[in-house]
Coordinates of C-alpha atoms in Angstrom, one line a residue:
X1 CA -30.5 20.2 -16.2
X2 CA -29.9 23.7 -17.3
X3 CA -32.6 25.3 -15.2
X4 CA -31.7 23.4 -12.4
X5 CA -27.8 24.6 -13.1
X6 CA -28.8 28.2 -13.1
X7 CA -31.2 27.4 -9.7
X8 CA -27.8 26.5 -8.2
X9 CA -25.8 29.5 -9.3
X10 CA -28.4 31.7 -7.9
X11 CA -28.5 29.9 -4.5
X12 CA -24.3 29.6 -4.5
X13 CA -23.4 33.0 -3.0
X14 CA -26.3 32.5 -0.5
X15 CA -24.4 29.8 0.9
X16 CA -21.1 31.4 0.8
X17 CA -22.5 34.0 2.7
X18 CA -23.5 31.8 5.3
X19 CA -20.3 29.8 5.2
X20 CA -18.0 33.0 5.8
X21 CA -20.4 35.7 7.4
X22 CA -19.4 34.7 10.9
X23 CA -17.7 37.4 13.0
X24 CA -17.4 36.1 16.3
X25 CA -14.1 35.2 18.0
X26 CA -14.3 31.3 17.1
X27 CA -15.0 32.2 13.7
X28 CA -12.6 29.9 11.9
X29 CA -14.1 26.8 14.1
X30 CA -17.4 27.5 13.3
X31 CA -16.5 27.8 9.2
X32 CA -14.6 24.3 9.8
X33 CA -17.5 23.1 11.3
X34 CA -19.7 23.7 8.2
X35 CA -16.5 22.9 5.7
X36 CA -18.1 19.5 7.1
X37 CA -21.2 20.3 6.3
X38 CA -20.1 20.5 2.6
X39 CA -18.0 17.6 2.1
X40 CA -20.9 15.6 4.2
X41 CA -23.7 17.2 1.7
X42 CA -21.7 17.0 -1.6
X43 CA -21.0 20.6 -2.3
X44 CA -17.1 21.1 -1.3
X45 CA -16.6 21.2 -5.1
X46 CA -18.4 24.4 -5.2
X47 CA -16.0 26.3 -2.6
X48 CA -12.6 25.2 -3.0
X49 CA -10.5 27.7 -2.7
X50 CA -12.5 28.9 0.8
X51 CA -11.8 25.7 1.7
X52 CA -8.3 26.1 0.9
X53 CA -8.3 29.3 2.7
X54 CA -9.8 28.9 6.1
X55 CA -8.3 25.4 6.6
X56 CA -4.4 27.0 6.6
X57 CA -5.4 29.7 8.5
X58 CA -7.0 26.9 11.2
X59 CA -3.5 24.7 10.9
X60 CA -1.4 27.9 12.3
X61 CA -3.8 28.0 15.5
X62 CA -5.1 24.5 15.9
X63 CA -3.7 24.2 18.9
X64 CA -5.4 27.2 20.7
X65 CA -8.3 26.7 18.2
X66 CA -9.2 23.8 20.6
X67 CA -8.0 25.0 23.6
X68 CA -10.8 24.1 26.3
X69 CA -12.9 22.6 23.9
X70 CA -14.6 19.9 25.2
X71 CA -17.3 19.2 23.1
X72 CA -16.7 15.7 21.5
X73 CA -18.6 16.3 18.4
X74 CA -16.7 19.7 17.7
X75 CA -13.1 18.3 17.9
X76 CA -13.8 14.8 16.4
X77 CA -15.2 17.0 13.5
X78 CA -12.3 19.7 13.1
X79 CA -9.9 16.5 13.7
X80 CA -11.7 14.8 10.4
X81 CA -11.6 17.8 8.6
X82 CA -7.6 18.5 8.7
X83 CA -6.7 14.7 8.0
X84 CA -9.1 14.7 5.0
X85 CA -7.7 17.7 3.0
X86 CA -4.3 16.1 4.1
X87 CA -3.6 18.2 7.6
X88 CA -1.1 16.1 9.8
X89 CA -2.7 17.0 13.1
X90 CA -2.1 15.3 16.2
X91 CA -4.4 12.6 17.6
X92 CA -3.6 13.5 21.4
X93 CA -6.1 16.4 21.1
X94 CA -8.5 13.1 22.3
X95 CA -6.9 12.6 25.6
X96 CA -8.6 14.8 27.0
X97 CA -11.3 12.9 26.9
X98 CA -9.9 10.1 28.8
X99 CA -10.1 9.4 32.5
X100 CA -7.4 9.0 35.7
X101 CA -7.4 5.0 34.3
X102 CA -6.1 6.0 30.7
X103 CA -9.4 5.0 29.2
X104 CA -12.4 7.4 27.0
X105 CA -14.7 8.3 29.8
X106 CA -17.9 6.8 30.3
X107 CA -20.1 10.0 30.5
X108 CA -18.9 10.3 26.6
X109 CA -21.7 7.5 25.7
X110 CA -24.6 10.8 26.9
X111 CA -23.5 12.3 23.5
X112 CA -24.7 9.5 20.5
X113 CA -23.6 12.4 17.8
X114 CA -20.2 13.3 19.5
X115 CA -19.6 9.1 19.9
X116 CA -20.3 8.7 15.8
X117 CA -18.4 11.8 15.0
X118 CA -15.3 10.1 16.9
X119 CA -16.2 6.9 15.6
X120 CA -15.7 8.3 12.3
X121 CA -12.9 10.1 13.2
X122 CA -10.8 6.8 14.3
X123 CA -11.0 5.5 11.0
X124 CA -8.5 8.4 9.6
X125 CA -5.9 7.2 12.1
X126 CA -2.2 5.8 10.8
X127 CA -0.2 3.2 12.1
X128 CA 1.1 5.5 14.5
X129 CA -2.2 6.8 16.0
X130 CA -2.8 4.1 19.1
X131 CA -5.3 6.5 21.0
X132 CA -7.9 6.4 17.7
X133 CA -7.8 2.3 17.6
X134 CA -9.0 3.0 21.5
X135 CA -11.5 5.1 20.1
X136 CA -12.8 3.1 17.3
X137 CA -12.6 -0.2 20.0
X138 CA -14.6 2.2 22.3
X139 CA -17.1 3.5 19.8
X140 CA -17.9 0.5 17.8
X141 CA -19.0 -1.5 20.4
X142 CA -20.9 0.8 22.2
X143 CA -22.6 2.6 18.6
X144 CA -23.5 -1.2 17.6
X145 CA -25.9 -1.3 21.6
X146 CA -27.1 2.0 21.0
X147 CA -28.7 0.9 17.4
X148 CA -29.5 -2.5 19.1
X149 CA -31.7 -1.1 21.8
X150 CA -33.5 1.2 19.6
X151 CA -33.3 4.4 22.0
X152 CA -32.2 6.9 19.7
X153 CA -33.6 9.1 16.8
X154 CA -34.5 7.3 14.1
X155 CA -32.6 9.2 11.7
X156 CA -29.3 9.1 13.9
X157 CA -29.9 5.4 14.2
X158 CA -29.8 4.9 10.3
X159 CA -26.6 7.3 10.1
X160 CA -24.8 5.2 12.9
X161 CA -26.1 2.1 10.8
X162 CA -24.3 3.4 8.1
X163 CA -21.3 4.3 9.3
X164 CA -20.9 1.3 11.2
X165 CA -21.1 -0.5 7.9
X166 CA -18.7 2.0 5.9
X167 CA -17.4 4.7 7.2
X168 CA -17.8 8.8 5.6
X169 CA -13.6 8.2 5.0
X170 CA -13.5 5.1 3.3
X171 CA -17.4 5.7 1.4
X172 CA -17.7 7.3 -2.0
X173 CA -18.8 10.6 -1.2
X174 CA -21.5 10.5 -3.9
X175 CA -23.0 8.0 -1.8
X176 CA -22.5 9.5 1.7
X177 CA -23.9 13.0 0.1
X178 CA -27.3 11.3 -0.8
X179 CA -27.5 9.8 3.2
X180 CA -26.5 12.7 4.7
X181 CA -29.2 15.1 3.2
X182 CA -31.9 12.9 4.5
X183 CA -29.8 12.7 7.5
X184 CA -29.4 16.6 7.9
X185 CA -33.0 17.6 7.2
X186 CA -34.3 15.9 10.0
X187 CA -32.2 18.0 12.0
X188 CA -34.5 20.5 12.7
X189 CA -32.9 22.6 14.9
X190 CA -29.1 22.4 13.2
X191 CA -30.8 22.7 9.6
X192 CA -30.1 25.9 7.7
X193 CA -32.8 25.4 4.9
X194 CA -30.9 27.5 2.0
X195 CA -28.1 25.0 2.8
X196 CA -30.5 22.2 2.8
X197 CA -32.1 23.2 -0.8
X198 CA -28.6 23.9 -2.7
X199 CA -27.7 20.4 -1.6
X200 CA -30.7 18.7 -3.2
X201 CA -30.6 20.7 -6.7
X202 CA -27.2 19.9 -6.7
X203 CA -27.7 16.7 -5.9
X204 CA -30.8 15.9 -8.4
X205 CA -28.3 18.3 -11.0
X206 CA -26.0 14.9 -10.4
X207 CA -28.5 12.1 -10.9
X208 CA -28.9 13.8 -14.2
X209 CA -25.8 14.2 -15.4
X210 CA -25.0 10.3 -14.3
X211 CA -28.0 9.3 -16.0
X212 CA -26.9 11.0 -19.5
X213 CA -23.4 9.5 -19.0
X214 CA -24.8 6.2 -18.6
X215 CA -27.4 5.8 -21.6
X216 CA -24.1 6.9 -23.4
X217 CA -22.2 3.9 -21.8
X218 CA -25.4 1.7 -22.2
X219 CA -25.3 2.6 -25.9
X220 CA -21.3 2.4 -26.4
X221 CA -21.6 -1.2 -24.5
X222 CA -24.6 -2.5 -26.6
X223 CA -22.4 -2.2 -29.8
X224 CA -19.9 -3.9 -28.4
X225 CA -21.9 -6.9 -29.0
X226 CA -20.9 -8.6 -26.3
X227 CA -23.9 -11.1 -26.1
X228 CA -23.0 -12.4 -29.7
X229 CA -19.7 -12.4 -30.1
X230 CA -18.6 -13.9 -26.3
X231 CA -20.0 -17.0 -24.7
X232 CA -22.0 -15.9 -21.4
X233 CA -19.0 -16.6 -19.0
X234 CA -18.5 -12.8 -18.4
X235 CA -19.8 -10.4 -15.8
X236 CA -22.3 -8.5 -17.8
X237 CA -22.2 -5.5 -15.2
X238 CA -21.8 -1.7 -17.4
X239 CA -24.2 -0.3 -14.6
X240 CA -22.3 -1.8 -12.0
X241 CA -19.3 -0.5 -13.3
X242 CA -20.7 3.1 -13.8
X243 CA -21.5 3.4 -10.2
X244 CA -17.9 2.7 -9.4
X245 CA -16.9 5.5 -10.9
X246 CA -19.2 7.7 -9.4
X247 CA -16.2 7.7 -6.7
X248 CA -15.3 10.2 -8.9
X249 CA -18.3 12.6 -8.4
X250 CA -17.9 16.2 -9.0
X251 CA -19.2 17.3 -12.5
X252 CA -15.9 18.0 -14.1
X253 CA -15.0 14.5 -14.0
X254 CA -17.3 13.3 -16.6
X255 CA -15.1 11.7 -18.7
X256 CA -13.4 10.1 -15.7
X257 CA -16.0 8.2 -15.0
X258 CA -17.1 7.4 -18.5
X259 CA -13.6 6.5 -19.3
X260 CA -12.7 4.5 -16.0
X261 CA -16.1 2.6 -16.5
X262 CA -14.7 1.4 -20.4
X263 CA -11.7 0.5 -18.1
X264 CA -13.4 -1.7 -16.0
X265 CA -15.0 -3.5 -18.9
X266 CA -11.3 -4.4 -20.3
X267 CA -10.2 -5.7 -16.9
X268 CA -13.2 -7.4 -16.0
X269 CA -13.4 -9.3 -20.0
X270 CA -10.0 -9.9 -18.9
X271 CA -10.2 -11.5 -16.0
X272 CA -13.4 -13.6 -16.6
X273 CA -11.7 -14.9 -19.8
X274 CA -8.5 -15.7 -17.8
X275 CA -10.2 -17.2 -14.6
X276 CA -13.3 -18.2 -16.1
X277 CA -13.5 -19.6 -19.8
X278 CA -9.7 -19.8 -21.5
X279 CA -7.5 -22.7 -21.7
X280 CA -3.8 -22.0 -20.2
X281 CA -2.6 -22.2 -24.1
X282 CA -5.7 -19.5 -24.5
X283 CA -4.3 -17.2 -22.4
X284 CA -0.8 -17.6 -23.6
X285 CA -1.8 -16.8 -26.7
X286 CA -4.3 -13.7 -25.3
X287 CA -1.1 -12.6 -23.3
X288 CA 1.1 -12.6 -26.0
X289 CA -1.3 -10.7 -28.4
X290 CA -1.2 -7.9 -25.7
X291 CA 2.0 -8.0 -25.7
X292 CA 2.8 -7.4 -29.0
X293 CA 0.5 -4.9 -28.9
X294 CA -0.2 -5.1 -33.2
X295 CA -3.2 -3.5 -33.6
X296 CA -3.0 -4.9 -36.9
X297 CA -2.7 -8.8 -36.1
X298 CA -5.6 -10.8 -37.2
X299 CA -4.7 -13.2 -35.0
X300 CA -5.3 -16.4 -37.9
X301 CA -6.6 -19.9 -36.7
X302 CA -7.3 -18.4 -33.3
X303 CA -10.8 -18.6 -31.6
X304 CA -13.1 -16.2 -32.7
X305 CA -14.4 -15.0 -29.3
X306 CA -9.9 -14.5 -28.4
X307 CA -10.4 -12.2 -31.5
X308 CA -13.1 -10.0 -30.0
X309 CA -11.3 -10.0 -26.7
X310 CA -7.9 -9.2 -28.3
X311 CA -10.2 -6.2 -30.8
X312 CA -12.3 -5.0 -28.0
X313 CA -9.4 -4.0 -25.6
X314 CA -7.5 -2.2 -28.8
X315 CA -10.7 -0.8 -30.0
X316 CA -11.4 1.0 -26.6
X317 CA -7.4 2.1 -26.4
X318 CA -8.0 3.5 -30.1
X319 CA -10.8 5.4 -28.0
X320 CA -8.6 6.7 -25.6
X321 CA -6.0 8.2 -27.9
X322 CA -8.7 10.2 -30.3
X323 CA -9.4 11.5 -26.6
X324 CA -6.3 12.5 -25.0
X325 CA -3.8 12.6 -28.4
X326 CA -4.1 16.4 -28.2
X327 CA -3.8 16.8 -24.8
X328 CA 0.0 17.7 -23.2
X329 CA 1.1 14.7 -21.7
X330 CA -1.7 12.5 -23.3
X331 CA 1.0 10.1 -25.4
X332 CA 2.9 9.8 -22.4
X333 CA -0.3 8.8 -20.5
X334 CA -1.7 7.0 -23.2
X335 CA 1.1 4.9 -23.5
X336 CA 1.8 4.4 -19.6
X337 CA -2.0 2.9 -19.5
X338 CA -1.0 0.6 -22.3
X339 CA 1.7 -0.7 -20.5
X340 CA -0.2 -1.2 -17.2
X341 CA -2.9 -3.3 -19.3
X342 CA 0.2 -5.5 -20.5
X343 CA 1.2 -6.1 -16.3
X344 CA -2.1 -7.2 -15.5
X345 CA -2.2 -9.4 -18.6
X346 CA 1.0 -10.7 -17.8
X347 CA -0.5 -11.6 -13.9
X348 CA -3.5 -13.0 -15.1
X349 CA -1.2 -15.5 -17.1
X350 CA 1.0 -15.7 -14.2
X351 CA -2.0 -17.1 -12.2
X352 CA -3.5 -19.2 -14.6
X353 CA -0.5 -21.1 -14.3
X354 CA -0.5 -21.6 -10.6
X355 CA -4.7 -22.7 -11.1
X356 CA -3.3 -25.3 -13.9
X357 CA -0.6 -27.0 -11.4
X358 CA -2.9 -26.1 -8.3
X359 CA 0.2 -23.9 -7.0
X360 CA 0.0 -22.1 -3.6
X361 CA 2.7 -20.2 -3.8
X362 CA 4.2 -18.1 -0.5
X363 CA 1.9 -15.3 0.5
X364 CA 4.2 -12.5 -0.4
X365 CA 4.8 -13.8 -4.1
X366 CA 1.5 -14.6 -4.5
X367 CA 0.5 -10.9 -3.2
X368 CA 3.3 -9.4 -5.6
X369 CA 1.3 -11.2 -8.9
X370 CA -2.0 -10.9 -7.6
X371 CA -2.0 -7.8 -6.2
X372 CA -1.2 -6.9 -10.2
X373 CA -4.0 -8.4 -11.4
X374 CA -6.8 -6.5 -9.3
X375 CA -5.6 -3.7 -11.8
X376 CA -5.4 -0.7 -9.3
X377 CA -2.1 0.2 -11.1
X378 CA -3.9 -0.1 -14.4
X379 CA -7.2 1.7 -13.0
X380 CA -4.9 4.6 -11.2
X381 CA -3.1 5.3 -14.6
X382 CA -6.4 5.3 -16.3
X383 CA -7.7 8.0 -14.6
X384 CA -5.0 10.2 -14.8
X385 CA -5.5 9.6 -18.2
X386 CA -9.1 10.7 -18.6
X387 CA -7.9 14.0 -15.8
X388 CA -8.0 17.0 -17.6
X389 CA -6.1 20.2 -17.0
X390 CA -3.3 18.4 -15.1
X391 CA 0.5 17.6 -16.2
X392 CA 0.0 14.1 -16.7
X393 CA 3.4 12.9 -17.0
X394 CA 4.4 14.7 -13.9
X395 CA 1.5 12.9 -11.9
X396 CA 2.3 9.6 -13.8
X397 CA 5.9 10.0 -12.6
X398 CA 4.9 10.9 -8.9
X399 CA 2.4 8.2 -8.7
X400 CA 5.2 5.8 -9.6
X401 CA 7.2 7.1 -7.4
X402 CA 5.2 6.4 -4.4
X403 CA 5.1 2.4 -3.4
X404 CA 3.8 2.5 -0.4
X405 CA 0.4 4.2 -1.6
X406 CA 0.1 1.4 -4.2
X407 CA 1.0 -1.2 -2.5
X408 CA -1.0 -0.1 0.5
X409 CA -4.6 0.0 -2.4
X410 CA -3.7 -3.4 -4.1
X411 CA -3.3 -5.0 -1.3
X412 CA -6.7 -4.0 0.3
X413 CA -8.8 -4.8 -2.9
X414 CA -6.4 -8.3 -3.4
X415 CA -7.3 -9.2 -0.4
X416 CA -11.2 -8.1 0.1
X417 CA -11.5 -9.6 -3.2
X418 CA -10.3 -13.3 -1.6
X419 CA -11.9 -12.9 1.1
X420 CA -15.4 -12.6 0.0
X421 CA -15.0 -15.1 -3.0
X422 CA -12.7 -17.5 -0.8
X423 CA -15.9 -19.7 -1.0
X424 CA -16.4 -19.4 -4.1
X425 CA -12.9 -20.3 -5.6
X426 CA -13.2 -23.3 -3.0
X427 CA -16.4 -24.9 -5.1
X428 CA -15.3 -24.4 -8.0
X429 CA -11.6 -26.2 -7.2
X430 CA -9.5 -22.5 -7.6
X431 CA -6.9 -23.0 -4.6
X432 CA -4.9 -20.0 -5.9
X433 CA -5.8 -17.3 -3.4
X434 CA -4.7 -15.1 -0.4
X435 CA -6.4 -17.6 2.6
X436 CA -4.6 -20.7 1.0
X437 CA -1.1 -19.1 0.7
X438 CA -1.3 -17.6 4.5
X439 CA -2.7 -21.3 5.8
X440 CA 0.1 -23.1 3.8
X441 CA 3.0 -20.6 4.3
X442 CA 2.2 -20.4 8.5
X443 CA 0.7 -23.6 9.0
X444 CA -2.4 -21.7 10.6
X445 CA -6.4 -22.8 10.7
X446 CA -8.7 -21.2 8.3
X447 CA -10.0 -18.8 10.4
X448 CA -6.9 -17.7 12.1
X449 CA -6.1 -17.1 8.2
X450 CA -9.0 -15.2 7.6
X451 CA -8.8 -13.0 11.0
X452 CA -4.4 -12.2 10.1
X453 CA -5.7 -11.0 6.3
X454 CA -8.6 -8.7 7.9
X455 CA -5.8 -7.0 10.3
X456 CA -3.3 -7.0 7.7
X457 CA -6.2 -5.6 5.3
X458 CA -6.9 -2.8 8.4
X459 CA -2.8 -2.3 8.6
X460 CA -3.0 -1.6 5.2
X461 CA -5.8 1.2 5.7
X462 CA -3.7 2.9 8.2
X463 CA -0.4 3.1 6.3
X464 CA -2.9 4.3 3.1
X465 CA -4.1 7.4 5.6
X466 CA -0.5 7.8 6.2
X467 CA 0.8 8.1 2.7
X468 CA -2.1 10.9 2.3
X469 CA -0.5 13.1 5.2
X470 CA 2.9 12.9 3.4
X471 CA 3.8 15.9 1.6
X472 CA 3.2 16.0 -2.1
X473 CA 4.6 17.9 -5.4
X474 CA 1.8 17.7 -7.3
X475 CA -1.8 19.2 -7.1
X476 CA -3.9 17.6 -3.8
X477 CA -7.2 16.7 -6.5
X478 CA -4.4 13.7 -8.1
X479 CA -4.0 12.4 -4.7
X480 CA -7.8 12.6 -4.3
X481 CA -8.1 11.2 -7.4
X482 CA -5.9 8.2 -5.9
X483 CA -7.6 7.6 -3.4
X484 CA -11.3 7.8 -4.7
X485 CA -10.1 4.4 -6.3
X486 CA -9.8 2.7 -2.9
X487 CA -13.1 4.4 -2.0
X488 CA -14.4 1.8 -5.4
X489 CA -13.1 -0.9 -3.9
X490 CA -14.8 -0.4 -0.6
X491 CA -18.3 0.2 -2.2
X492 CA -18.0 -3.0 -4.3
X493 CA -16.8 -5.1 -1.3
X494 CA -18.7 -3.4 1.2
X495 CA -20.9 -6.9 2.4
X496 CA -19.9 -9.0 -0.4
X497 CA -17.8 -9.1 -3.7
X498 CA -21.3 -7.3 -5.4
X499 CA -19.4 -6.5 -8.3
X500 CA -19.5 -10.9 -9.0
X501 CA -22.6 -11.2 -7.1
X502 CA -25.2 -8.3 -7.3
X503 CA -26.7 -8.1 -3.9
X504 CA -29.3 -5.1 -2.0
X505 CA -26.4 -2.7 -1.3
X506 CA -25.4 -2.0 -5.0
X507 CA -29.1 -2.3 -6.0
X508 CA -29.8 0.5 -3.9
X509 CA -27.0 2.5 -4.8
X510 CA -27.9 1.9 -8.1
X511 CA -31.6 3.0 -7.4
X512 CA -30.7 6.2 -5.5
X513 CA -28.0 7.0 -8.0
X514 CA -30.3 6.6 -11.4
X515 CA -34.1 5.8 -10.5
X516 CA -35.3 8.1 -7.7
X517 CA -35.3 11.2 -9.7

């Protein structure tokens, strides 16, 4: 790692110089252009505050930046770049690529790169930006014939495959980085080789950082003692849970991930005992424990594996605090976490008792327990936990203060989560979830049920982009950090709840990420 560091130090500046050298009149387009090019390869992290810099000094002139530009590629790119880093820019600059009839324009379906690019570019849009759900109407269909028909570049064809199945806005970026350098070095032509090489050390300098950070998970995990101490009725998933958090990419969020991935292994020993194993007087009694929060409670004449449960979850909070204890803010953070581990113990009860009595309840109170229990609150205060170097009490307090953005996440992983294990809650007699509580509550068929969640689910999406454009009073890497959770949520749900059921996609996520080294 530490040769390959230094390889990537040296190469650094050469790539600065290539990202600001340009002198020409559109200079500023050109560097936005290839601000893509970084976030696309993985290697923003490196230029920050050039970033910064050349993206306010494009927002004053945006306008005549794209005067007469007509290329589609060139402003569905500059258009993705200022809504990523949180630019509120206005959507009309696509009309110009409509016709007399108020549609896009057919002659746009010559360009297959300029078609992705806005195809990509629609799925930034809020619930405000009509013209991009044209454009992603307009785009999807025709993007999913061009890959059919097997006319284009083999390399673009795997890119639009991609994209079609998650897009670069909603993917971990980890995960798009590693595509898009296989993607970019076929581009002969558009390939700037230094580029190209700083993007594979850095990206082989990450599989080996991961790799390190999960043998230590794998070792922390393994003395747990799961395996003896639990009946098998839990997900057994630490990789699984690792690659999650590679949401979280860049270097300096090591202990993110590590910390987030001990996270997941509370929520998910939580949930499987809930859902899974416990009686309803079980999880009383586990909900109460958590409650209590008495680290010194040994819990008498109470199962042995409710013991381990109750010990593991304080064990790993013991963790946290020798972490963060010394850290300003880490008490209040600490102790914020704490709590949010309490709400989702509390929902888990909550549903348990609806699954005893088979209760559908109304959608909207069924959405204000369960959207609890899917633990983005508790995930979202976890990682500002394991941040370093930021206030955490102020972030805490903002992230509170901000509904809409939470409700907006929970209610995108509640209801992914029901809708890809609707089947599976079906065989095993679970009535409790999302599809039931819409088809009771508006006397509608299953699949008009399942078709209302997806557009609420897309709804949701849009006011999420929203919430990112609003203006914020605390440094833009929390918000990222906010959102990266959402982008978990999409990798685990991306063709099936893989997080329950392993499947191809995390497998190969899991080889690219660890194995192909």
């Amino acid at each position: 790692m530490d040769s390959i560091g230094r390889e990537i130090e040296a190469l650094k500046p050469k790539v600065e110089d290539i990202f600001l050298s340009s002198s020409e009149v559109d200079s500023t387009k050109k560097n936005i252009l290839f601000i893509y090019l970084l976030v696309s390869l993985g290697l923003a992290y490196h230029f920050e505050a050039e970033i910064e810099e050349n993206l306010n000094e494009g927002f004053t002139k945006f306008e005549e930046m794209l005067s007469g530009e007509d290329d589609l590629y060139t402003v569905s790119i500059i258009f993705w770049v200022f809504r990523t880093y949180g630019y509120n820019v206005s959507s009309d600059v696509f009309r110009r690529f409509k016709g007399d009839d108020g549609k896009f324009k057919e002659c746009l379906k010559e360009d297959a790169k300029g078609i992705l690019s806005l195809y990509e570019a629609s799925h930034i849009g809020t619930m405000t930006d009509y013209i991009l759900d044209e454009a992603m109407s307009f785009t999807s269909s025709y993007l999913e014939q061009l890959v059919a028909s097997g006319t284009c570049q083999p390399h673009l064809s795997r890119s639009i495959q991609n994209a079609l199945g998650q897009p670069q806005h909603k993917n971990a970026e980890i995960l798009v980085a590693r595509e898009y350098i296989l993607f970019y070095e076929q581009e002969e032509e558009d390939c700037d080789k230094t580029l190209l090489m700083f993007a594979k050390l850095n990206f082989k300098f990450l599989q080996l950082l991961y790799l390190q950070e999960l043998k230590d998970l794998s070792k922390w995990y393994k003395e747990k003692d799961f395996e003896s101490k639990l009946p098998p009725y839990y997900r057994d998933r630490i990789v699984e849970m690792h690659v999650s958090a590679l949401a979280y990419f860049e270097p300096k969020y090591s202990r993110v991930r590590i910390m987030v991935a001990k996270l997941f292994a509370i929520q998910i020993v939580l949930d499987d005992t809930c859902d899974r194993y416990a009686s309803l007087r079980e999880v009383e009694i586990l909900a109460s424990a958590i409650e209590r929060w008495d680290l010194d409670d040994p819990m008498d004449g109470q199962p042995d594996y409710l013991k381990f449960v109750v010990k593991f979850i304080f064990d790993t909070f013991q963790e946290f605090e020798r972490e963060v204890e010394s850290e300003l803010g880490g008490s209040y953070s600490l102790k914020a976490t704490i709590d949010e581990c309490k709400r989702i113990t509390r929902a888990n009860l909550e549903l348990a008792k609806w699954a005893e009595a088979d209760h559908v309840p109304s959608f909207e109170e069924y959405l204000e327990v369960a959207g609890v229990e899917v633990a983005v609150d508790f995930t979202l205060a976890g990682v500002l936990l394991a941040m370093k170097d930021i206030s955490k009490k102020e972030a805490y307090e903002w992230l509170k203060s901000r509904d809409e953005l939470v409700i907006s996440m929970y209610t995108i992983t509640r209801i992914l989560n029901d809708l890809w294990g609707f089947e599976d809650d079906m065989n095993r007699g679970y009535v409790t979830n999302s599809i039931n509580c819409y088809k009771k509550q508006y006397g509608v068929t299953e699949e008009e049920a399942f078709n209302k969640l997806r557009q609420i689910n897309a709804d949701a999406n849009k006011m999420l982009n929203g919430e990112l454009l609003k203006p914020i009073n605390v440094p833009r890497e929390v918000l990222k950090a906010m959102f990266n959770c959402g982008r978990m949520t999409n990798v685990c749900y991306e063709i099936d709840d893989e997080f329950t059921r392993p499947g191809e996609k995390i497998k190969s996520h899991i080889t690219y990420m660890y194995l192909d080294l």
